[in-house]
PDB file of C-alpha atoms in Angstrom:
ATOM      1  CA  UNK A 221       0.034   0.021  -0.018  1.00 48.00           C
ATOM      2  CA  UNK A 222       1.304   3.414  -0.900  1.00 48.00           C
ATOM      3  CA  UNK A 223       1.623   5.974   1.874  1.00 47.00           C
ATOM      4  CA  UNK A 224       1.862   9.712   1.672  1.00 46.00           C
ATOM      5  CA  UNK A 225       3.304  12.221   4.085  1.00 47.00           C
ATOM      6  CA  UNK A 226       0.816  14.149   6.215  1.00 46.00           C
ATOM      7  CA  UNK A 227       3.100  17.118   6.836  1.00 50.00           C
ATOM      8  CA  UNK A 228       5.203  19.348   4.578  1.00 57.00           C
ATOM      9  CA  UNK A 229       8.202  17.455   3.347  1.00 77.00           C
ATOM     10  CA  UNK A 230      10.434  20.555   3.634  1.00 84.00           C
ATOM     11  CA  UNK A 231      14.119  20.365   4.427  1.00 89.00           C
ATOM     12  CA  UNK A 232      16.220  23.066   5.885  1.00 90.00           C
ATOM     13  CA  UNK A 233      19.888  23.907   4.993  1.00 91.00           C
ATOM     14  CA  UNK A 234      22.497  25.545   7.325  1.00 89.00           C
ATOM     15  CA  UNK A 235      22.268  28.611   5.044  1.00 90.00           C
ATOM     16  CA  UNK A 236      18.549  28.994   6.020  1.00 92.00           C
ATOM     17  CA  UNK A 237      17.128  27.734   2.697  1.00 94.00           C
ATOM     18  CA  UNK A 238      13.914  25.661   2.722  1.00 94.00           C
ATOM     19  CA  UNK A 239      13.512  23.099  -0.088  1.00 96.00           C
ATOM     20  CA  UNK A 240      11.346  20.138  -1.037  1.00 95.00           C
ATOM     21  CA  UNK A 241      11.016  17.887  -4.134  1.00 95.00           C
ATOM     22  CA  UNK A 242       8.459  18.994  -6.624  1.00 93.00           C
ATOM     23  CA  UNK A 243       6.175  16.574  -8.585  1.00 92.00           C
ATOM     24  CA  UNK A 244       5.319  18.775 -11.540  1.00 95.00           C
ATOM     25  CA  UNK A 245       6.879  18.580 -15.057  1.00 98.00           C
ATOM     26  CA  UNK A 246       8.521  21.918 -15.457  1.00 98.00           C
ATOM     27  CA  UNK A 247       9.923  23.562 -18.653  1.00 98.00           C
ATOM     28  CA  UNK A 248      11.558  26.973 -19.165  1.00 98.00           C
ATOM     29  CA  UNK A 249      12.138  28.508 -22.549  1.00 97.00           C
ATOM     30  CA  UNK A 250      13.957  31.527 -23.818  1.00 96.00           C
ATOM     31  CA  UNK A 251      12.070  32.500 -27.057  1.00 95.00           C
ATOM     32  CA  UNK A 252      11.607  29.157 -28.785  1.00 96.00           C
ATOM     33  CA  UNK A 253      14.597  27.455 -27.189  1.00 98.00           C
ATOM     34  CA  UNK A 254      13.978  25.030 -24.312  1.00 98.00           C
ATOM     35  CA  UNK A 255      16.559  25.871 -21.557  1.00 98.00           C
ATOM     36  CA  UNK A 256      15.351  23.375 -19.018  1.00 98.00           C
ATOM     37  CA  UNK A 257      13.065  20.393 -19.077  1.00 98.00           C
ATOM     38  CA  UNK A 258      12.589  18.554 -15.764  1.00 98.00           C
ATOM     39  CA  UNK A 259      10.374  16.158 -14.121  1.00 98.00           C
ATOM     40  CA  UNK A 260      12.399  16.387 -10.957  1.00 96.00           C
ATOM     41  CA  UNK A 261      12.258  20.034 -10.049  1.00 97.00           C
ATOM     42  CA  UNK A 262      13.024  21.154  -6.505  1.00 96.00           C
ATOM     43  CA  UNK A 263      11.230  24.129  -4.882  1.00 97.00           C
ATOM     44  CA  UNK A 264      13.493  26.475  -2.878  1.00 96.00           C
ATOM     45  CA  UNK A 265      12.480  29.205  -0.516  1.00 95.00           C
ATOM     46  CA  UNK A 266      15.167  31.705   0.411  1.00 95.00           C
ATOM     47  CA  UNK A 267      15.183  33.581   3.742  1.00 93.00           C
ATOM     48  CA  UNK A 268      12.858  36.606   3.827  1.00 87.00           C
ATOM     49  CA  UNK A 269      11.635  35.992   0.253  1.00 88.00           C
ATOM     50  CA  UNK A 270       7.916  35.245   0.263  1.00 86.00           C
ATOM     51  CA  UNK A 271       7.801  33.315  -3.006  1.00 90.00           C
ATOM     52  CA  UNK A 272       9.592  30.041  -4.015  1.00 95.00           C
ATOM     53  CA  UNK A 273      11.783  29.333  -7.140  1.00 95.00           C
ATOM     54  CA  UNK A 274      12.848  26.190  -8.859  1.00 97.00           C
ATOM     55  CA  UNK A 275      16.186  24.479  -8.955  1.00 97.00           C
ATOM     56  CA  UNK A 276      16.817  21.614 -11.451  1.00 98.00           C
ATOM     57  CA  UNK A 277      19.162  18.707 -11.744  1.00 98.00           C
ATOM     58  CA  UNK A 278      22.039  19.617 -14.085  1.00 97.00           C
ATOM     59  CA  UNK A 279      21.131  16.790 -16.415  1.00 98.00           C
ATOM     60  CA  UNK A 280      17.835  18.496 -17.078  1.00 98.00           C
ATOM     61  CA  UNK A 281      19.391  21.789 -18.037  1.00 98.00           C
ATOM     62  CA  UNK A 282      20.918  22.828 -21.355  1.00 98.00           C
ATOM     63  CA  UNK A 283      24.359  23.585 -19.913  1.00 98.00           C
ATOM     64  CA  UNK A 284      25.678  24.286 -23.346  1.00 98.00           C
ATOM     65  CA  UNK A 285      23.659  27.498 -23.206  1.00 98.00           C
ATOM     66  CA  UNK A 286      25.327  28.611 -19.931  1.00 98.00           C
ATOM     67  CA  UNK A 287      28.550  30.521 -19.681  1.00 97.00           C
ATOM     68  CA  UNK A 288      30.492  31.409 -16.346  1.00 97.00           C
ATOM     69  CA  UNK A 289      29.173  34.887 -15.395  1.00 97.00           C
ATOM     70  CA  UNK A 290      31.303  37.765 -16.538  1.00 96.00           C
ATOM     71  CA  UNK A 291      30.029  39.909 -13.713  1.00 95.00           C
ATOM     72  CA  UNK A 292      28.830  37.506 -10.906  1.00 94.00           C
ATOM     73  CA  UNK A 293      25.969  38.834  -8.920  1.00 91.00           C
ATOM     74  CA  UNK A 294      27.277  37.606  -5.620  1.00 87.00           C
ATOM     75  CA  UNK A 295      25.160  38.516  -2.666  1.00 87.00           C
ATOM     76  CA  UNK A 296      21.853  38.317  -4.611  1.00 91.00           C
ATOM     77  CA  UNK A 297      20.912  34.668  -3.644  1.00 94.00           C
ATOM     78  CA  UNK A 298      21.593  33.031  -0.323  1.00 92.00           C
ATOM     79  CA  UNK A 299      25.233  31.993  -0.084  1.00 89.00           C
ATOM     80  CA  UNK A 300      25.592  31.630  -3.903  1.00 91.00           C
ATOM     81  CA  UNK A 301      29.017  32.276  -5.463  1.00 90.00           C
ATOM     82  CA  UNK A 302      28.686  30.459  -8.763  1.00 95.00           C
ATOM     83  CA  UNK A 303      26.671  32.347 -11.420  1.00 97.00           C
ATOM     84  CA  UNK A 304      26.044  31.784 -15.181  1.00 98.00           C
ATOM     85  CA  UNK A 305      25.157  33.932 -18.043  1.00 98.00           C
ATOM     86  CA  UNK A 306      22.472  32.455 -20.419  1.00 98.00           C
ATOM     87  CA  UNK A 307      23.305  32.740 -24.206  1.00 97.00           C
ATOM     88  CA  UNK A 308      20.494  31.998 -26.646  1.00 97.00           C
ATOM     89  CA  UNK A 309      20.518  33.056 -30.278  1.00 94.00           C
ATOM     90  CA  UNK A 310      23.482  35.402 -29.687  1.00 94.00           C
ATOM     91  CA  UNK A 311      21.654  37.278 -26.894  1.00 94.00           C
ATOM     92  CA  UNK A 312      23.247  37.063 -23.439  1.00 96.00           C
ATOM     93  CA  UNK A 313      21.253  37.328 -20.217  1.00 95.00           C
ATOM     94  CA  UNK A 314      23.704  38.072 -17.367  1.00 96.00           C
ATOM     95  CA  UNK A 315      23.395  36.135 -14.081  1.00 97.00           C
ATOM     96  CA  UNK A 316      20.379  34.256 -15.327  1.00 97.00           C
ATOM     97  CA  UNK A 317      21.291  31.081 -13.387  1.00 98.00           C
ATOM     98  CA  UNK A 318      23.259  30.057 -10.329  1.00 97.00           C
ATOM     99  CA  UNK A 319      23.988  27.205  -7.896  1.00 97.00           C
ATOM    100  CA  UNK A 320      23.352  27.120  -4.181  1.00 94.00           C
ATOM    101  CA  UNK A 321      26.162  26.132  -1.822  1.00 91.00           C
ATOM    102  CA  UNK A 322      23.979  23.828   0.262  1.00 91.00           C
ATOM    103  CA  UNK A 323      25.110  20.188  -0.041  1.00 92.00           C
ATOM    104  CA  UNK A 324      21.485  19.170  -0.338  1.00 90.00           C
ATOM    105  CA  UNK A 325      21.200  21.029  -3.495  1.00 94.00           C
ATOM    106  CA  UNK A 326      24.491  20.024  -5.065  1.00 92.00           C
ATOM    107  CA  UNK A 327      24.069  19.185  -8.687  1.00 94.00           C
ATOM    108  CA  UNK A 328      21.152  21.595  -9.109  1.00 97.00           C
ATOM    109  CA  UNK A 329      20.915  24.869 -11.053  1.00 98.00           C
ATOM    110  CA  UNK A 330      18.331  27.688 -10.345  1.00 98.00           C
ATOM    111  CA  UNK A 331      17.064  30.230 -12.783  1.00 97.00           C
ATOM    112  CA  UNK A 332      15.704  33.709 -12.647  1.00 96.00           C
ATOM    113  CA  UNK A 333      12.270  34.359 -14.152  1.00 94.00           C
ATOM    114  CA  UNK A 334      12.089  37.026 -16.841  1.00 89.00           C
ATOM    115  CA  UNK A 335       8.660  38.157 -15.781  1.00 87.00           C
ATOM    116  CA  UNK A 336       9.836  38.813 -12.193  1.00 87.00           C
ATOM    117  CA  UNK A 337      13.343  40.341 -12.576  1.00 89.00           C
ATOM    118  CA  UNK A 338      13.718  40.968 -16.306  1.00 89.00           C
ATOM    119  CA  UNK A 339      16.194  38.202 -17.147  1.00 92.00           C
ATOM    120  CA  UNK A 340      16.241  34.447 -17.612  1.00 93.00           C
ATOM    121  CA  UNK A 341      13.844  32.174 -19.470  1.00 96.00           C
ATOM    122  CA  UNK A 342      10.739  34.174 -20.566  1.00 95.00           C
ATOM    123  CA  UNK A 343       8.207  31.357 -20.760  1.00 96.00           C
ATOM    124  CA  UNK A 344       7.567  28.747 -18.080  1.00 96.00           C
ATOM    125  CA  UNK A 345       5.270  25.764 -18.027  1.00 96.00           C
ATOM    126  CA  UNK A 346       4.011  23.345 -15.372  1.00 95.00           C
ATOM    127  CA  UNK A 347       2.641  20.343 -17.255  1.00 96.00           C
ATOM    128  CA  UNK A 348       0.936  22.102 -20.166  1.00 95.00           C
ATOM    129  CA  UNK A 349      -0.075  25.358 -18.473  1.00 91.00           C
ATOM    130  CA  UNK A 350       2.051  28.395 -18.756  1.00 91.00           C
ATOM    131  CA  UNK A 351       2.858  30.092 -15.452  1.00 91.00           C
ATOM    132  CA  UNK A 352       4.122  33.567 -14.724  1.00 89.00           C
ATOM    133  CA  UNK A 353       6.250  35.640 -12.424  1.00 92.00           C
ATOM    134  CA  UNK A 354       7.342  32.813 -10.142  1.00 93.00           C
ATOM    135  CA  UNK A 355       6.394  29.184  -9.286  1.00 94.00           C
ATOM    136  CA  UNK A 356       3.116  28.654  -7.407  1.00 93.00           C
ATOM    137  CA  UNK A 357       3.604  27.792  -3.733  1.00 93.00           C
ATOM    138  CA  UNK A 358       2.037  24.350  -3.176  1.00 91.00           C
ATOM    139  CA  UNK A 359       1.312  25.393   0.373  1.00 91.00           C
ATOM    140  CA  UNK A 360      -0.609  28.476  -0.546  1.00 93.00           C
ATOM    141  CA  UNK A 361      -4.402  28.647  -1.426  1.00 94.00           C
ATOM    142  CA  UNK A 362      -6.329  31.248  -3.454  1.00 96.00           C
ATOM    143  CA  UNK A 363     -10.107  30.900  -3.285  1.00 97.00           C
ATOM    144  CA  UNK A 364     -12.640  33.152  -4.972  1.00 98.00           C
ATOM    145  CA  UNK A 365     -16.102  32.788  -3.314  1.00 98.00           C
ATOM    146  CA  UNK A 366     -19.299  34.573  -4.348  1.00 98.00           C
ATOM    147  CA  UNK A 367     -21.015  36.271  -1.279  1.00 98.00           C
ATOM    148  CA  UNK A 368     -24.062  38.105  -0.304  1.00 98.00           C
ATOM    149  CA  UNK A 369     -22.235  40.199   2.408  1.00 98.00           C
ATOM    150  CA  UNK A 370     -22.794  43.982   2.121  1.00 98.00           C
ATOM    151  CA  UNK A 371     -19.480  45.648   1.359  1.00 98.00           C
ATOM    152  CA  UNK A 372     -19.042  49.400   1.202  1.00 98.00           C
ATOM    153  CA  UNK A 373     -15.849  51.160   0.241  1.00 98.00           C
ATOM    154  CA  UNK A 374     -15.005  54.763   1.122  1.00 97.00           C
ATOM    155  CA  UNK A 375     -12.104  56.845  -0.131  1.00 95.00           C
ATOM    156  CA  UNK A 376     -11.212  60.007   1.643  1.00 90.00           C
ATOM    157  CA  UNK A 377     -14.762  60.070   3.107  1.00 92.00           C
ATOM    158  CA  UNK A 378     -16.473  59.557  -0.187  1.00 94.00           C
ATOM    159  CA  UNK A 379     -18.659  56.411  -0.740  1.00 97.00           C
ATOM    160  CA  UNK A 380     -17.174  54.709  -3.809  1.00 97.00           C
ATOM    161  CA  UNK A 381     -18.817  51.319  -3.730  1.00 98.00           C
ATOM    162  CA  UNK A 382     -21.799  49.598  -2.126  1.00 98.00           C
ATOM    163  CA  UNK A 383     -22.724  46.077  -3.049  1.00 98.00           C
ATOM    164  CA  UNK A 384     -24.352  42.872  -1.700  1.00 98.00           C
ATOM    165  CA  UNK A 385     -22.911  40.692  -4.396  1.00 98.00           C
ATOM    166  CA  UNK A 386     -19.182  40.813  -3.918  1.00 98.00           C
ATOM    167  CA  UNK A 387     -16.713  38.000  -4.567  1.00 98.00           C
ATOM    168  CA  UNK A 388     -14.429  37.410  -1.637  1.00 98.00           C
ATOM    169  CA  UNK A 389     -10.903  36.335  -2.493  1.00 98.00           C
ATOM    170  CA  UNK A 390      -9.009  34.421   0.248  1.00 98.00           C
ATOM    171  CA  UNK A 391      -5.344  34.226  -0.335  1.00 95.00           C
ATOM    172  CA  UNK A 392      -2.900  32.612   2.168  1.00 93.00           C
ATOM    173  CA  UNK A 393      -1.023  35.273   4.285  1.00 89.00           C
ATOM    174  CA  UNK A 394      -2.939  38.216   2.770  1.00 92.00           C
ATOM    175  CA  UNK A 395      -6.051  39.989   3.892  1.00 95.00           C
ATOM    176  CA  UNK A 396      -9.419  39.091   2.332  1.00 97.00           C
ATOM    177  CA  UNK A 397      -9.872  41.141  -0.909  1.00 98.00           C
ATOM    178  CA  UNK A 398     -13.388  42.235  -1.761  1.00 98.00           C
ATOM    179  CA  UNK A 399     -14.044  42.137  -5.562  1.00 98.00           C
ATOM    180  CA  UNK A 400     -16.990  44.324  -6.497  1.00 98.00           C
ATOM    181  CA  UNK A 401     -19.185  44.509  -9.685  1.00 98.00           C
ATOM    182  CA  UNK A 402     -18.564  47.659 -11.723  1.00 98.00           C
ATOM    183  CA  UNK A 403     -22.271  48.381 -11.631  1.00 98.00           C
ATOM    184  CA  UNK A 404     -21.987  48.892  -7.880  1.00 98.00           C
ATOM    185  CA  UNK A 405     -18.981  51.228  -8.105  1.00 98.00           C
ATOM    186  CA  UNK A 406     -18.829  54.950  -8.794  1.00 97.00           C
ATOM    187  CA  UNK A 407     -16.381  54.354 -11.641  1.00 96.00           C
ATOM    188  CA  UNK A 408     -16.683  58.024 -12.585  1.00 96.00           C
ATOM    189  CA  UNK A 409     -14.439  58.729  -9.599  1.00 96.00           C
ATOM    190  CA  UNK A 410     -11.687  56.611 -10.904  1.00 97.00           C
ATOM    191  CA  UNK A 411      -9.557  56.670 -14.065  1.00 96.00           C
ATOM    192  CA  UNK A 412      -7.548  53.824 -15.691  1.00 96.00           C
ATOM    193  CA  UNK A 413      -3.716  54.348 -15.442  1.00 96.00           C
ATOM    194  CA  UNK A 414      -2.280  51.835 -17.881  1.00 94.00           C
ATOM    195  CA  UNK A 415      -0.410  50.110 -15.086  1.00 95.00           C
ATOM    196  CA  UNK A 416      -0.387  46.281 -15.087  1.00 94.00           C
ATOM    197  CA  UNK A 417       0.916  43.563 -12.841  1.00 92.00           C
ATOM    198  CA  UNK A 418       1.122  39.762 -13.103  1.00 91.00           C
ATOM    199  CA  UNK A 419       0.231  37.104 -10.623  1.00 93.00           C
ATOM    200  CA  UNK A 420       0.865  33.399 -11.000  1.00 93.00           C
ATOM    201  CA  UNK A 421      -2.441  32.604  -9.109  1.00 94.00           C
ATOM    202  CA  UNK A 422      -4.790  35.165 -10.796  1.00 95.00           C
ATOM    203  CA  UNK A 423      -3.360  36.504 -14.019  1.00 94.00           C
ATOM    204  CA  UNK A 424      -2.741  40.004 -15.317  1.00 94.00           C
ATOM    205  CA  UNK A 425      -4.290  42.969 -13.496  1.00 97.00           C
ATOM    206  CA  UNK A 426      -5.119  46.444 -14.749  1.00 98.00           C
ATOM    207  CA  UNK A 427      -5.329  49.419 -12.482  1.00 98.00           C
ATOM    208  CA  UNK A 428      -7.300  52.633 -11.577  1.00 97.00           C
ATOM    209  CA  UNK A 429      -6.531  55.699  -9.642  1.00 96.00           C
ATOM    210  CA  UNK A 430      -8.625  58.064  -7.556  1.00 95.00           C
ATOM    211  CA  UNK A 431      -9.613  61.284  -9.384  1.00 92.00           C
ATOM    212  CA  UNK A 432      -9.631  63.652  -6.372  1.00 84.00           C
ATOM    213  CA  UNK A 433      -7.028  64.107  -3.582  1.00 68.00           C
ATOM    214  CA  UNK A 434      -3.292  63.819  -3.703  1.00 66.00           C
ATOM    215  CA  UNK A 435      -3.256  61.944  -0.310  1.00 85.00           C
ATOM    216  CA  UNK A 436      -4.703  58.838  -2.010  1.00 90.00           C
ATOM    217  CA  UNK A 437      -2.048  56.486  -3.495  1.00 92.00           C
ATOM    218  CA  UNK A 438      -2.157  55.951  -7.202  1.00 94.00           C
ATOM    219  CA  UNK A 439      -3.312  52.596  -8.627  1.00 95.00           C
ATOM    220  CA  UNK A 440      -5.600  52.172  -5.595  1.00 96.00           C
ATOM    221  CA  UNK A 441      -7.965  49.693  -7.432  1.00 97.00           C
ATOM    222  CA  UNK A 442      -7.453  46.814  -9.796  1.00 98.00           C
ATOM    223  CA  UNK A 443      -9.216  44.233 -11.899  1.00 98.00           C
ATOM    224  CA  UNK A 444      -8.530  41.021 -13.672  1.00 98.00           C
ATOM    225  CA  UNK A 445     -10.239  41.217 -17.050  1.00 97.00           C
ATOM    226  CA  UNK A 446      -9.168  37.677 -17.917  1.00 96.00           C
ATOM    227  CA  UNK A 447      -8.328  35.808 -14.732  1.00 96.00           C
ATOM    228  CA  UNK A 448      -7.052  32.291 -14.578  1.00 93.00           C
ATOM    229  CA  UNK A 449      -9.718  29.591 -14.341  1.00 92.00           C
ATOM    230  CA  UNK A 450      -9.253  28.918 -10.650  1.00 93.00           C
ATOM    231  CA  UNK A 451     -10.408  32.494  -9.771  1.00 97.00           C
ATOM    232  CA  UNK A 452     -12.888  32.956 -12.636  1.00 97.00           C
ATOM    233  CA  UNK A 453     -15.556  34.585 -10.430  1.00 98.00           C
ATOM    234  CA  UNK A 454     -13.529  37.823 -10.038  1.00 98.00           C
ATOM    235  CA  UNK A 455     -13.540  38.512 -13.854  1.00 98.00           C
ATOM    236  CA  UNK A 456     -14.022  42.176 -14.448  1.00 97.00           C
ATOM    237  CA  UNK A 457     -14.810  43.029 -10.737  1.00 98.00           C
ATOM    238  CA  UNK A 458     -12.691  45.675  -9.040  1.00 98.00           C
ATOM    239  CA  UNK A 459     -10.947  45.410  -5.701  1.00 98.00           C
ATOM    240  CA  UNK A 460      -9.394  48.121  -3.535  1.00 98.00           C
ATOM    241  CA  UNK A 461      -6.360  48.036  -1.373  1.00 97.00           C
ATOM    242  CA  UNK A 462      -7.741  47.450   2.080  1.00 95.00           C
ATOM    243  CA  UNK A 463      -4.487  48.998   3.418  1.00 95.00           C
ATOM    244  CA  UNK A 464      -5.380  52.494   2.140  1.00 94.00           C
ATOM    245  CA  UNK A 465      -9.278  52.781   1.891  1.00 96.00           C
ATOM    246  CA  UNK A 466     -12.053  52.288   4.383  1.00 97.00           C
ATOM    247  CA  UNK A 467     -14.072  49.078   3.979  1.00 98.00           C
ATOM    248  CA  UNK A 468     -17.188  48.144   5.933  1.00 98.00           C
ATOM    249  CA  UNK A 469     -18.582  44.714   5.906  1.00 98.00           C
ATOM    250  CA  UNK A 470     -22.124  44.054   7.119  1.00 98.00           C
ATOM    251  CA  UNK A 471     -21.991  47.266   9.087  1.00 97.00           C
ATOM    252  CA  UNK A 472     -18.526  46.581  10.612  1.00 97.00           C
ATOM    253  CA  UNK A 473     -15.696  48.804   9.721  1.00 97.00           C
ATOM    254  CA  UNK A 474     -12.591  46.741   8.869  1.00 96.00           C
ATOM    255  CA  UNK A 475      -9.224  47.678  10.307  1.00 95.00           C
ATOM    256  CA  UNK A 476      -6.592  48.634   7.768  1.00 94.00           C
ATOM    257  CA  UNK A 477      -4.210  45.680   7.571  1.00 93.00           C
ATOM    258  CA  UNK A 478      -0.484  45.929   7.499  1.00 90.00           C
ATOM    259  CA  UNK A 479       0.912  43.868   4.620  1.00 88.00           C
ATOM    260  CA  UNK A 480       3.925  43.692   2.434  1.00 83.00           C
ATOM    261  CA  UNK A 481       1.994  46.292   0.236  1.00 86.00           C
ATOM    262  CA  UNK A 482       1.621  48.814   2.960  1.00 85.00           C
ATOM    263  CA  UNK A 483       4.941  50.473   2.669  1.00 79.00           C
ATOM    264  CA  UNK A 484       4.799  50.828  -1.087  1.00 79.00           C
ATOM    265  CA  UNK A 485       1.427  52.388  -0.868  1.00 84.00           C
ATOM    266  CA  UNK A 486       2.543  54.981   1.744  1.00 78.00           C
ATOM    267  CA  UNK A 487       5.510  55.863  -0.403  1.00 72.00           C
ATOM    268  CA  UNK A 488       3.181  56.521  -3.322  1.00 70.00           C
ATOM    269  CA  UNK A 489       1.166  59.359  -1.589  1.00 61.00           C
TER     270      UNK A 489
END
C-alpha cells in the first residue's frame, strides 16, 4: 500500500534555505529554445523571500547555453557564489542562473524568471499550463467565493462602492480582498492608469487611480479582465487596497491591515 506524508516534506539547510522535491513537469524557454526540461524540479524558499523558485538537476538543463558569469551577482541569492550567463541566439542574459552552496542542492541549477526580474527564461510551463512571475507555492491557497455580504468602500470620506454581491478572495497570508461588480462602483471617480501587474495565481491585473485628492495612493484599485480559471468569479470586478481605503462589511468597519504592500502604498502618496 502506498503511503503519503501528512506534513510538509520541507528540508532546511545550514544557510537557511527551505526546499522540497516537486512533482510537476516543468519547462523553461527563452524564446523558442527550451533551456530546462525537468520532471524532478526542487522548490526552494530563500530567507525573507515570500515566494519560491525552482532548482533543477544539471542533467535536465541545457548547460551548453550557460557561460560562467562575466560579472557574478554575488550576494543576490543566499550564499551563492557560482553564477552563469545564459546565451540564446547570440543574446546574453547576465546572471540568469546560479547554484546554491547547500550540499542538499548540489548538482542543481536555479534560474531567474524574466517576468519577475527581467532576465532568464521568459516562458515557463508546469505540465501544459504556462505560469508567470514565479512558481506557485504548493502550500498556498487562493479561493474566490461569491458572497451576499454587504460591502461598502469609502475613499477620503466619499462612498465609492456599495454592493451585496461581492466575490471574496481568500489568499494565504494576505487579507481578504473584496471584488465588487462595476455596476456597484462609482467608476466616474476613478480613471484607468495603464499600469499592469502579473500574478501566478490570478493572471494579469489592470489598475485605476482616484480622481480627487493627492493623499490617496495611485493605482488604488485593480481588476483582472481575463483571470485564470481557478479564480474565474472575479472576472471584471474591481478590488481596492484594504491598506489604504475604508471598507465596511455587514456594518462593521474593517481595520486597515499591515501587509507587504503597506510600505509601497505609503511611499506613493
